[in-house]
C-alpha atoms as a PDB file:
ATOM      1  CA  MET A   1     219.938  86.665  55.888  1.00  0.00           C
ATOM      2  CA  THR A   2     221.337  86.226  59.481  1.00  0.00           C
ATOM      3  CA  PHE A   3     220.022  88.419  62.391  1.00  0.00           C
ATOM      4  CA  ARG A   4     222.053  90.880  64.616  1.00  0.00           C
ATOM      5  CA  PRO A   5     221.428  89.820  67.885  1.00  0.00           C
ATOM      6  CA  VAL A   6     221.985  93.018  70.967  1.00  0.00           C
ATOM      7  CA  LYS A   7     225.119  92.877  73.130  1.00  0.00           C
ATOM      8  CA  SER A   8     224.173  95.943  75.113  1.00  0.00           C
ATOM      9  CA  GLU A   9     221.793  98.858  75.501  1.00  0.00           C
ATOM     10  CA  THR A  10     222.788 101.418  77.135  1.00  0.00           C
ATOM     11  CA  LEU A  11     221.104 104.952  78.201  1.00  0.00           C
ATOM     12  CA  ALA A  12     222.205 107.972  77.340  1.00  0.00           C
ATOM     13  CA  GLU A  13     223.652 110.358  79.884  1.00  0.00           C
ATOM     14  CA  ALA A  14     223.660 114.120  80.450  1.00  0.00           C
ATOM     15  CA  THR A  15     226.408 116.517  80.265  1.00  0.00           C
ATOM     16  CA  LEU A  16     227.384 119.434  79.882  1.00  0.00           C
ATOM     17  CA  GLU A  17     229.142 120.746  76.393  1.00  0.00           C
ATOM     18  CA  GLY A  18     230.679 123.835  74.670  1.00  0.00           C
ATOM     19  CA  ALA A  19     229.710 126.895  77.018  1.00  0.00           C
ATOM     20  CA  GLY A  20     227.325 125.288  78.413  1.00  0.00           C
ATOM     21  CA  VAL A  21     224.834 123.600  76.464  1.00  0.00           C
ATOM     22  CA  HIS A  22     222.996 120.670  78.251  1.00  0.00           C
ATOM     23  CA  LEU A  23     222.798 117.018  76.124  1.00  0.00           C
ATOM     24  CA  TYR A  24     222.862 113.451  76.584  1.00  0.00           C
ATOM     25  CA  ARG A  25     226.147 111.562  75.348  1.00  0.00           C
ATOM     26  CA  ALA A  26     225.399 108.003  74.117  1.00  0.00           C
ATOM     27  CA  PHE A  27     229.062 106.631  74.008  1.00  0.00           C
ATOM     28  CA  GLY A  28     232.759 108.820  73.816  1.00  0.00           C
ATOM     29  CA  PHE A  29     235.656 108.619  75.799  1.00  0.00           C
ATOM     30  CA  HIS A  30     235.466 105.501  77.117  1.00  0.00           C
ATOM     31  CA  LYS A  31     236.272 101.701  75.021  1.00  0.00           C
ATOM     32  CA  PRO A  32     236.786 103.709  71.553  1.00  0.00           C
ATOM     33  CA  ARG A  33     237.847 100.112  69.729  1.00  0.00           C
ATOM     34  CA  GLU A  34     233.635  99.199  70.654  1.00  0.00           C
ATOM     35  CA  PHE A  35     231.858 101.043  68.665  1.00  0.00           C
ATOM     36  CA  ASP A  36     235.368 101.656  65.902  1.00  0.00           C
ATOM     37  CA  PRO A  37     235.265 103.805  63.612  1.00  0.00           C
ATOM     38  CA  PHE A  38     232.824 106.019  65.452  1.00  0.00           C
ATOM     39  CA  LEU A  39     234.264 107.479  68.750  1.00  0.00           C
ATOM     40  CA  LEU A  40     231.748 109.956  69.907  1.00  0.00           C
ATOM     41  CA  PHE A  41     227.625 110.501  69.791  1.00  0.00           C
ATOM     42  CA  ASP A  42     225.259 112.836  70.914  1.00  0.00           C
ATOM     43  CA  ASP A  43     221.851 113.761  71.126  1.00  0.00           C
ATOM     44  CA  PHE A  44     221.327 117.866  71.472  1.00  0.00           C
ATOM     45  CA  ARG A  45     217.202 118.043  72.658  1.00  0.00           C
ATOM     46  CA  ASN A  46     216.209 121.533  74.812  1.00  0.00           C
ATOM     47  CA  ASP A  47     213.320 123.985  74.377  1.00  0.00           C
ATOM     48  CA  ASP A  48     214.606 125.902  77.058  1.00  0.00           C
ATOM     49  CA  PRO A  49     217.657 128.166  74.626  1.00  0.00           C
ATOM     50  CA  ALA A  50     219.258 129.417  78.209  1.00  0.00           C
ATOM     51  CA  LYS A  51     220.924 125.136  78.199  1.00  0.00           C
ATOM     52  CA  PHE A  52     221.929 125.811  74.375  1.00  0.00           C
ATOM     53  CA  GLU A  53     222.520 129.249  73.095  1.00  0.00           C
ATOM     54  CA  LYS A  54     225.714 129.921  74.470  1.00  0.00           C
ATOM     55  CA  GLY A  55     227.222 126.868  71.943  1.00  0.00           C
ATOM     56  CA  PHE A  56     230.080 125.313  71.430  1.00  0.00           C
ATOM     57  CA  PRO A  57     232.816 128.987  70.855  1.00  0.00           C
ATOM     58  CA  TRP A  58     235.574 128.443  68.842  1.00  0.00           C
ATOM     59  CA  HIS A  59     237.896 125.007  69.631  1.00  0.00           C
ATOM     60  CA  PRO A  60     240.317 122.525  66.867  1.00  0.00           C
ATOM     61  CA  HIS A  61     239.740 119.759  65.670  1.00  0.00           C
ATOM     62  CA  ARG A  62     242.339 117.136  63.933  1.00  0.00           C
ATOM     63  CA  GLY A  63     242.456 113.643  62.510  1.00  0.00           C
ATOM     64  CA  ILE A  64     238.291 113.349  62.836  1.00  0.00           C
ATOM     65  CA  GLU A  65     235.258 113.832  61.199  1.00  0.00           C
ATOM     66  CA  THR A  66     231.963 115.288  62.956  1.00  0.00           C
ATOM     67  CA  ILE A  67     228.815 114.636  61.510  1.00  0.00           C
ATOM     68  CA  THR A  68     225.493 117.251  63.077  1.00  0.00           C
ATOM     69  CA  TYR A  69     222.279 116.362  61.604  1.00  0.00           C
ATOM     70  CA  VAL A  70     219.735 118.914  62.754  1.00  0.00           C
ATOM     71  CA  LEU A  71     215.947 117.811  63.552  1.00  0.00           C
ATOM     72  CA  ASP A  72     214.893 121.363  64.489  1.00  0.00           C
ATOM     73  CA  GLY A  73     216.156 124.361  65.260  1.00  0.00           C
ATOM     74  CA  GLU A  74     219.165 125.587  63.861  1.00  0.00           C
ATOM     75  CA  VAL A  75     222.779 125.778  63.877  1.00  0.00           C
ATOM     76  CA  GLU A  76     225.362 128.491  62.781  1.00  0.00           C
ATOM     77  CA  HIS A  77     228.709 127.062  61.733  1.00  0.00           C
ATOM     78  CA  GLY A  78     231.678 129.392  61.306  1.00  0.00           C
ATOM     79  CA  ASP A  79     236.047 128.353  61.006  1.00  0.00           C
ATOM     80  CA  SER A  80     239.314 129.401  60.258  1.00  0.00           C
ATOM     81  CA  LEU A  81     239.394 128.880  56.717  1.00  0.00           C
ATOM     82  CA  GLY A  82     236.301 131.391  55.956  1.00  0.00           C
ATOM     83  CA  ASN A  83     233.371 129.283  55.735  1.00  0.00           C
ATOM     84  CA  ARG A  84     229.936 129.947  56.972  1.00  0.00           C
ATOM     85  CA  GLY A  85     227.049 128.856  56.679  1.00  0.00           C
ATOM     86  CA  VAL A  86     223.853 128.092  59.031  1.00  0.00           C
ATOM     87  CA  LEU A  87     222.318 124.803  58.779  1.00  0.00           C
ATOM     88  CA  GLY A  88     218.468 124.093  59.464  1.00  0.00           C
ATOM     89  CA  ALA A  89     215.756 121.336  60.176  1.00  0.00           C
ATOM     90  CA  GLY A  90     216.390 118.507  58.320  1.00  0.00           C
ATOM     91  CA  SER A  91     219.668 119.106  57.421  1.00  0.00           C
ATOM     92  CA  VAL A  92     223.682 117.616  57.687  1.00  0.00           C
ATOM     93  CA  GLN A  93     226.683 118.797  57.727  1.00  0.00           C
ATOM     94  CA  TRP A  94     230.355 116.449  57.534  1.00  0.00           C
ATOM     95  CA  MET A  95     232.958 117.923  58.883  1.00  0.00           C
ATOM     96  CA  THR A  96     236.492 116.510  57.822  1.00  0.00           C
ATOM     97  CA  ALA A  97     238.521 118.429  60.050  1.00  0.00           C
ATOM     98  CA  GLY A  98     241.612 116.632  58.823  1.00  0.00           C
ATOM     99  CA  SER A  99     245.291 118.692  59.612  1.00  0.00           C
ATOM    100  CA  GLY A 100     243.104 121.076  61.915  1.00  0.00           C
ATOM    101  CA  ILE A 101     240.768 123.145  61.748  1.00  0.00           C
ATOM    102  CA  MET A 102     239.212 125.292  64.558  1.00  0.00           C
ATOM    103  CA  HIS A 103     235.393 126.547  64.433  1.00  0.00           C
ATOM    104  CA  GLN A 104     232.594 126.853  65.805  1.00  0.00           C
ATOM    105  CA  GLU A 105     228.672 125.868  66.363  1.00  0.00           C
ATOM    106  CA  MET A 106     225.890 127.981  67.653  1.00  0.00           C
ATOM    107  CA  PRO A 107     222.304 126.380  68.347  1.00  0.00           C
ATOM    108  CA  ARG A 108     219.306 128.612  68.041  1.00  0.00           C
ATOM    109  CA  GLY A 109     215.462 127.304  68.343  1.00  0.00           C
ATOM    110  CA  ASN A 110     212.626 127.258  66.628  1.00  0.00           C
ATOM    111  CA  ALA A 111     209.858 129.708  66.818  1.00  0.00           C
ATOM    112  CA  GLN A 112     209.422 127.924  70.288  1.00  0.00           C
ATOM    113  CA  GLY A 113     212.924 128.065  71.241  1.00  0.00           C
ATOM    114  CA  GLN A 114     213.347 124.388  70.512  1.00  0.00           C
ATOM    115  CA  MET A 115     216.365 122.922  69.224  1.00  0.00           C
ATOM    116  CA  HIS A 116     217.158 119.150  68.976  1.00  0.00           C
ATOM    117  CA  GLY A 117     219.999 117.906  66.578  1.00  0.00           C
ATOM    118  CA  PHE A 118     223.199 114.825  66.762  1.00  0.00           C
ATOM    119  CA  GLN A 119     227.036 114.957  66.268  1.00  0.00           C
ATOM    120  CA  LEU A 120     228.807 112.219  65.726  1.00  0.00           C
ATOM    121  CA  TRP A 121     231.995 111.787  65.869  1.00  0.00           C
ATOM    122  CA  ALA A 122     234.158 109.210  63.380  1.00  0.00           C
ATOM    123  CA  ASN A 123     237.689 108.653  63.483  1.00  0.00           C
ATOM    124  CA  LEU A 124     240.081 108.962  60.128  1.00  0.00           C
ATOM    125  CA  PRO A 125     242.685 106.309  60.111  1.00  0.00           C
ATOM    126  CA  SER A 126     246.447 107.505  59.821  1.00  0.00           C
ATOM    127  CA  SER A 127     246.776 107.809  56.049  1.00  0.00           C
ATOM    128  CA  LEU A 128     244.208 110.154  56.415  1.00  0.00           C
ATOM    129  CA  LYS A 129     244.114 112.245  59.845  1.00  0.00           C
ATOM    130  CA  MET A 130     246.306 115.138  58.546  1.00  0.00           C
ATOM    131  CA  THR A 131     244.503 115.483  54.878  1.00  0.00           C
ATOM    132  CA  ASP A 132     243.204 118.565  54.028  1.00  0.00           C
ATOM    133  CA  PRO A 133     239.872 119.913  56.061  1.00  0.00           C
ATOM    134  CA  ARG A 134     236.473 120.307  54.016  1.00  0.00           C
ATOM    135  CA  TYR A 135     232.795 120.104  53.961  1.00  0.00           C
ATOM    136  CA  GLN A 136     230.190 119.175  53.238  1.00  0.00           C
ATOM    137  CA  ASP A 137     226.361 121.175  54.289  1.00  0.00           C
ATOM    138  CA  ILE A 138     223.732 118.918  53.100  1.00  0.00           C
ATOM    139  CA  GLN A 139     219.891 120.736  53.100  1.00  0.00           C
ATOM    140  CA  GLY A 140     217.762 118.702  53.963  1.00  0.00           C
ATOM    141  CA  SER A 141     215.749 118.386  50.670  1.00  0.00           C
ATOM    142  CA  ASP A 142     218.397 116.689  49.034  1.00  0.00           C
ATOM    143  CA  ILE A 143     218.887 113.671  51.593  1.00  0.00           C
ATOM    144  CA  PRO A 144     216.589 110.449  49.792  1.00  0.00           C
ATOM    145  CA  VAL A 145     213.757 109.028  51.930  1.00  0.00           C
ATOM    146  CA  ILE A 146     212.163 105.409  51.071  1.00  0.00           C
ATOM    147  CA  ILE A 147     208.729 104.909  52.389  1.00  0.00           C
ATOM    148  CA  ASP A 148     207.755 100.826  52.248  1.00  0.00           C
ATOM    149  CA  ASP A 149     204.455  99.903  51.643  1.00  0.00           C
ATOM    150  CA  ASP A 150     204.362  99.046  55.061  1.00  0.00           C
ATOM    151  CA  GLY A 151     204.747 102.959  55.989  1.00  0.00           C
ATOM    152  CA  THR A 152     208.222 102.485  57.539  1.00  0.00           C
ATOM    153  CA  ALA A 153     210.484 105.471  56.189  1.00  0.00           C
ATOM    154  CA  VAL A 154     213.599 105.503  55.938  1.00  0.00           C
ATOM    155  CA  LYS A 155     216.326 109.047  55.055  1.00  0.00           C
ATOM    156  CA  ILE A 156     219.596 108.008  53.926  1.00  0.00           C
ATOM    157  CA  VAL A 157     222.426 110.356  55.147  1.00  0.00           C
ATOM    158  CA  THR A 158     224.838 108.370  53.711  1.00  0.00           C
ATOM    159  CA  GLY A 159     225.744 104.792  52.103  1.00  0.00           C
ATOM    160  CA  ASN A 160     223.497 102.468  49.824  1.00  0.00           C
ATOM    161  CA  PHE A 161     220.196 101.149  50.778  1.00  0.00           C
ATOM    162  CA  TRP A 162     217.223  99.899  49.092  1.00  0.00           C
ATOM    163  CA  GLY A 163     218.704 100.704  45.988  1.00  0.00           C
ATOM    164  CA  LYS A 164     219.471 104.111  47.102  1.00  0.00           C
ATOM    165  CA  ARG A 165     222.330 106.351  48.467  1.00  0.00           C
ATOM    166  CA  GLY A 166     222.431 109.033  50.085  1.00  0.00           C
ATOM    167  CA  PRO A 167     224.003 112.977  48.646  1.00  0.00           C
ATOM    168  CA  VAL A 168     227.112 112.192  51.366  1.00  0.00           C
ATOM    169  CA  ASP A 169     230.376 111.059  50.183  1.00  0.00           C
ATOM    170  CA  GLY A 170     233.990 110.669  50.164  1.00  0.00           C
ATOM    171  CA  ILE A 171     233.842 109.550  54.169  1.00  0.00           C
ATOM    172  CA  ALA A 172     236.874 107.764  54.750  1.00  0.00           C
ATOM    173  CA  ALA A 173     234.890 105.203  57.003  1.00  0.00           C
ATOM    174  CA  ASP A 174     232.144 104.649  54.342  1.00  0.00           C
ATOM    175  CA  PRO A 175     229.126 104.397  56.808  1.00  0.00           C
ATOM    176  CA  LEU A 176     225.379 103.459  56.683  1.00  0.00           C
ATOM    177  CA  TYR A 177     223.407 106.821  58.229  1.00  0.00           C
ATOM    178  CA  LEU A 178     219.703 106.337  58.275  1.00  0.00           C
ATOM    179  CA  ASP A 179     216.617 107.791  60.132  1.00  0.00           C
ATOM    180  CA  VAL A 180     214.433 104.579  60.628  1.00  0.00           C
ATOM    181  CA  SER A 181     210.200 105.977  61.781  1.00  0.00           C
ATOM    182  CA  VAL A 182     208.630 101.997  61.890  1.00  0.00           C
ATOM    183  CA  PRO A 183     204.354 102.563  62.237  1.00  0.00           C
ATOM    184  CA  PRO A 184     203.242 100.845  65.265  1.00  0.00           C
ATOM    185  CA  ASN A 185     202.980  97.786  65.853  1.00  0.00           C
ATOM    186  CA  THR A 186     205.468  96.837  62.773  1.00  0.00           C
ATOM    187  CA  THR A 187     207.992  94.499  61.801  1.00  0.00           C
ATOM    188  CA  LYS A 188     211.083  95.609  60.190  1.00  0.00           C
ATOM    189  CA  ARG A 189     214.752  93.367  59.001  1.00  0.00           C
ATOM    190  CA  LEU A 190     216.880  96.448  58.255  1.00  0.00           C
ATOM    191  CA  PRO A 191     219.964  95.035  56.094  1.00  0.00           C
ATOM    192  CA  VAL A 192     223.628  95.761  57.221  1.00  0.00           C
ATOM    193  CA  GLU A 193     227.089  94.939  56.518  1.00  0.00           C
ATOM    194  CA  THR A 194     227.646  91.808  58.162  1.00  0.00           C
ATOM    195  CA  TYR A 195     230.584  93.253  59.945  1.00  0.00           C
ATOM    196  CA  ALA A 196     230.319  96.706  60.039  1.00  0.00           C
ATOM    197  CA  ASN A 197     230.189  97.690  63.682  1.00  0.00           C
ATOM    198  CA  THR A 198     225.804  98.899  64.075  1.00  0.00           C
ATOM    199  CA  PHE A 199     224.284 100.438  66.234  1.00  0.00           C
ATOM    200  CA  ALA A 200     220.589 101.778  66.951  1.00  0.00           C
ATOM    201  CA  TYR A 201     219.753 105.119  68.748  1.00  0.00           C
ATOM    202  CA  VAL A 202     215.928 105.655  69.592  1.00  0.00           C
ATOM    203  CA  PHE A 203     214.460 109.053  69.771  1.00  0.00           C
ATOM    204  CA  ALA A 204     211.068 108.869  69.344  1.00  0.00           C
ATOM    205  CA  GLY A 205     208.664 106.038  70.057  1.00  0.00           C
ATOM    206  CA  ALA A 206     209.516 102.779  71.456  1.00  0.00           C
ATOM    207  CA  GLY A 207     210.937  99.622  70.173  1.00  0.00           C
ATOM    208  CA  THR A 208     212.321  96.413  70.982  1.00  0.00           C
ATOM    209  CA  PHE A 209     215.233  95.127  68.947  1.00  0.00           C
ATOM    210  CA  ARG A 210     215.669  90.853  68.372  1.00  0.00           C
ATOM    211  CA  ASP A 211     217.941  89.061  71.058  1.00  0.00           C
ATOM    212  CA  ALA A 212     217.390  92.547  73.153  1.00  0.00           C
ATOM    213  CA  SER A 213     219.689  91.839  76.845  1.00  0.00           C
ATOM    214  CA  THR A 214     217.705  94.452  78.646  1.00  0.00           C
ATOM    215  CA  PRO A 215     213.796  94.425  79.615  1.00  0.00           C
ATOM    216  CA  TYR A 216     211.506  97.306  80.265  1.00  0.00           C
ATOM    217  CA  GLY A 217     208.927  95.393  81.573  1.00  0.00           C
ATOM    218  CA  VAL A 218     206.834  95.931  77.712  1.00  0.00           C
ATOM    219  CA  ARG A 219     205.257  92.249  76.658  1.00  0.00           C
ATOM    220  CA  VAL A 220     205.360  92.021  72.658  1.00  0.00           C
ATOM    221  CA  GLU A 221     203.982  89.342  70.718  1.00  0.00           C
ATOM    222  CA  LYS A 222     205.445  89.351  67.180  1.00  0.00           C
ATOM    223  CA  GLU A 223     205.931  86.758  64.588  1.00  0.00           C
ATOM    224  CA  ILE A 224     209.489  86.320  62.934  1.00  0.00           C
ATOM    225  CA  ALA A 225     209.920  83.385  60.129  1.00  0.00           C
ATOM    226  CA  GLY A 226     206.816  82.088  61.085  1.00  0.00           C
ATOM    227  CA  GLU A 227     207.881  81.014  64.640  1.00  0.00           C
ATOM    228  CA  GLU A 228     206.335  83.350  67.623  1.00  0.00           C
ATOM    229  CA  ILE A 229     208.412  85.042  69.784  1.00  0.00           C
ATOM    230  CA  ASN A 230     207.302  85.989  73.656  1.00  0.00           C
ATOM    231  CA  ILE A 231     209.475  89.120  73.732  1.00  0.00           C
ATOM    232  CA  ARG A 232     210.247  91.413  77.170  1.00  0.00           C
ATOM    233  CA  ASP A 233     212.802  94.278  75.927  1.00  0.00           C
ATOM    234  CA  MET A 234     211.456  97.141  75.390  1.00  0.00           C
ATOM    235  CA  SER A 235     213.924  99.725  73.471  1.00  0.00           C
ATOM    236  CA  GLY A 236     212.864 104.073  74.649  1.00  0.00           C
ATOM    237  CA  ASN A 237     214.052 107.450  74.372  1.00  0.00           C
ATOM    238  CA  ARG A 238     217.820 107.938  74.526  1.00  0.00           C
ATOM    239  CA  THR A 239     218.098 103.995  74.119  1.00  0.00           C
ATOM    240  CA  LEU A 240     221.669 103.232  72.371  1.00  0.00           C
ATOM    241  CA  VAL A 241     221.570  99.471  71.179  1.00  0.00           C
ATOM    242  CA  ASN A 242     224.600  98.432  70.341  1.00  0.00           C
ATOM    243  CA  PHE A 243     224.693  94.776  68.193  1.00  0.00           C
ATOM    244  CA  ASP A 244     226.677  92.625  67.304  1.00  0.00           C
ATOM    245  CA  THR A 245     227.626  90.908  63.820  1.00  0.00           C
ATOM    246  CA  GLY A 246     225.572  90.182  61.318  1.00  0.00           C
ATOM    247  CA  ASP A 247     223.477  91.015  58.157  1.00  0.00           C
ATOM    248  CA  GLU A 248     220.597  92.103  59.227  1.00  0.00           C
ATOM    249  CA  VAL A 249     218.428  94.464  62.300  1.00  0.00           C
ATOM    250  CA  VAL A 250     215.206  93.441  63.216  1.00  0.00           C
ATOM    251  CA  VAL A 251     213.111  95.836  65.326  1.00  0.00           C
ATOM    252  CA  ARG A 252     209.354  94.991  66.213  1.00  0.00           C
ATOM    253  CA  SER A 253     207.926  98.833  67.189  1.00  0.00           C
ATOM    254  CA  GLY A 254     205.681 100.255  69.948  1.00  0.00           C
ATOM    255  CA  PRO A 255     201.993 100.812  69.685  1.00  0.00           C
ATOM    256  CA  GLU A 256     203.520 104.418  68.937  1.00  0.00           C
ATOM    257  CA  GLY A 257     205.913 103.604  66.954  1.00  0.00           C
ATOM    258  CA  VAL A 258     209.421 104.106  66.790  1.00  0.00           C
ATOM    259  CA  ARG A 259     211.791 106.530  65.391  1.00  0.00           C
ATOM    260  CA  PHE A 260     215.925 105.682  65.268  1.00  0.00           C
ATOM    261  CA  LEU A 261     219.343 106.208  63.642  1.00  0.00           C
ATOM    262  CA  LEU A 262     220.986 103.314  62.931  1.00  0.00           C
ATOM    263  CA  ILE A 263     224.851 103.709  61.773  1.00  0.00           C
ATOM    264  CA  SER A 264     227.069 101.455  60.410  1.00  0.00           C
ATOM    265  CA  GLY A 265     230.892 101.000  60.129  1.00  0.00           C
ATOM    266  CA  GLN A 266     233.880  98.961  59.074  1.00  0.00           C
ATOM    267  CA  PRO A 267     236.281  99.562  62.089  1.00  0.00           C
ATOM    268  CA  ILE A 268     239.567 100.777  61.315  1.00  0.00           C
ATOM    269  CA  LYS A 269     241.400  98.533  63.799  1.00  0.00           C
ATOM    270  CA  GLU A 270     243.945 101.542  64.797  1.00  0.00           C
ATOM    271  CA  PRO A 271     245.672 102.630  68.188  1.00  0.00           C
ATOM    272  CA  VAL A 272     243.447 105.500  69.334  1.00  0.00           C
ATOM    273  CA  ALA A 273     245.273 108.349  71.034  1.00  0.00           C
ATOM    274  CA  TRP A 274     243.234 111.215  72.310  1.00  0.00           C
ATOM    275  CA  HIS A 275     242.507 114.123  74.198  1.00  0.00           C
ATOM    276  CA  GLY A 276     239.671 116.058  73.811  1.00  0.00           C
ATOM    277  CA  PRO A 277     238.672 116.973  70.473  1.00  0.00           C
ATOM    278  CA  ILE A 278     241.538 116.309  68.841  1.00  0.00           C
ATOM    279  CA  VAL A 279     242.240 112.114  68.236  1.00  0.00           C
ATOM    280  CA  MET A 280     245.848 110.932  66.493  1.00  0.00           C
ATOM    281  CA  ASN A 281     247.224 107.227  66.493  1.00  0.00           C
ATOM    282  CA  THR A 282     250.257 107.768  68.974  1.00  0.00           C
ATOM    283  CA  ARG A 283     251.033 110.134  71.714  1.00  0.00           C
ATOM    284  CA  ALA A 284     253.916 111.528  70.184  1.00  0.00           C
ATOM    285  CA  GLU A 285     251.398 113.197  67.843  1.00  0.00           C
ATOM    286  CA  LEU A 286     248.897 114.217  70.120  1.00  0.00           C
ATOM    287  CA  GLN A 287     251.954 116.132  71.700  1.00  0.00           C
ATOM    288  CA  GLN A 288     252.857 117.716  68.534  1.00  0.00           C
ATOM    289  CA  ALA A 289     249.420 118.747  67.827  1.00  0.00           C
ATOM    290  CA  MET A 290     248.753 120.759  71.177  1.00  0.00           C
ATOM    291  CA  GLN A 291     252.519 121.583  70.161  1.00  0.00           C
ATOM    292  CA  ASP A 292     251.291 122.742  67.076  1.00  0.00           C
ATOM    293  CA  LEU A 293     248.216 124.787  68.973  1.00  0.00           C
ATOM    294  CA  ASN A 294     250.722 126.608  71.069  1.00  0.00           C
ATOM    295  CA  ASN A 295     252.923 127.711  68.288  1.00  0.00           C
ATOM    296  CA  GLY A 296     250.185 128.457  65.941  1.00  0.00           C
ATOM    297  CA  THR A 297     251.255 126.169  63.191  1.00  0.00           C
ATOM    298  CA  PHE A 298     247.967 124.262  64.000  1.00  0.00           C
ATOM    299  CA  ILE A 299     246.527 125.520  61.066  1.00  0.00           C
ATOM    300  CA  ARG A 300     247.898 124.532  58.054  1.00  0.00           C
ATOM    301  CA  ASP A 301     248.886 125.564  54.690  1.00  0.00           C
ATOM    302  CA  GLN A 302     246.933 123.534  52.194  1.00  0.00           C
ATOM    303  CA  ARG A 303     248.563 124.162  49.070  1.00  0.00           C
ATOM    304  CA  ASP A 304     252.043 123.036  51.088  1.00  0.00           C
END
């Protein structure tokens, strides 16, 4: 097995989206090839409803898939095709925008007013840019969780991992999307596809990823394959860890444990023409999308 060295570590940046939702963006709108097939990743968490309750009113999407994972609170959604629903804590929605959809997402806090969730955008290849839109709403109880002997818990949203497969299927990028919790002071090896683009997003606790590059002032002694290594780089809350190639990610949790998303996908390697919520391959296709929005033909009859 070959471990994945870390190419970079960055902190998610605070930003505003929708009608004034305060969130943290780990990446998006820059260097789309770096995370190909993924385009954007947002962490929206807050305990002040005034900072998220206006939500994401009606807006278009074309040429991408959006993945919404709710940890706490709820997200009520609706779209131009007549779909309606509520994503509760622990649930996932995978929306394939395809040829075009108008939808809205309105977050609501739990009983204490707290809201926490993530949204990932995945690109569609040119052959599927204009496919029919569809939804997959998955309840948290339907997402498998594997607990290893050392107490590591892995929730499998999509992809194959440790002999189990996540419930979200038929996704163009065929990604691996895991929610990983590692108990305190534990070293864990997690297999991934060797050449798939892979990143981790730490959202609770702290951990050390082998050969990570950014010092965080914490010294951790760990033993891997019989060799003791001094590690000074501890990745904490809202840290994005972008890996180089290799077939396993190695993490050592800190004294409070660590929880992170581990996401991996095969790059599409196609041109990206991007304007807001619309991602196509050429500028001409973007212009056509804007023309469709203006003349009322953005939403297509799926019977055509």
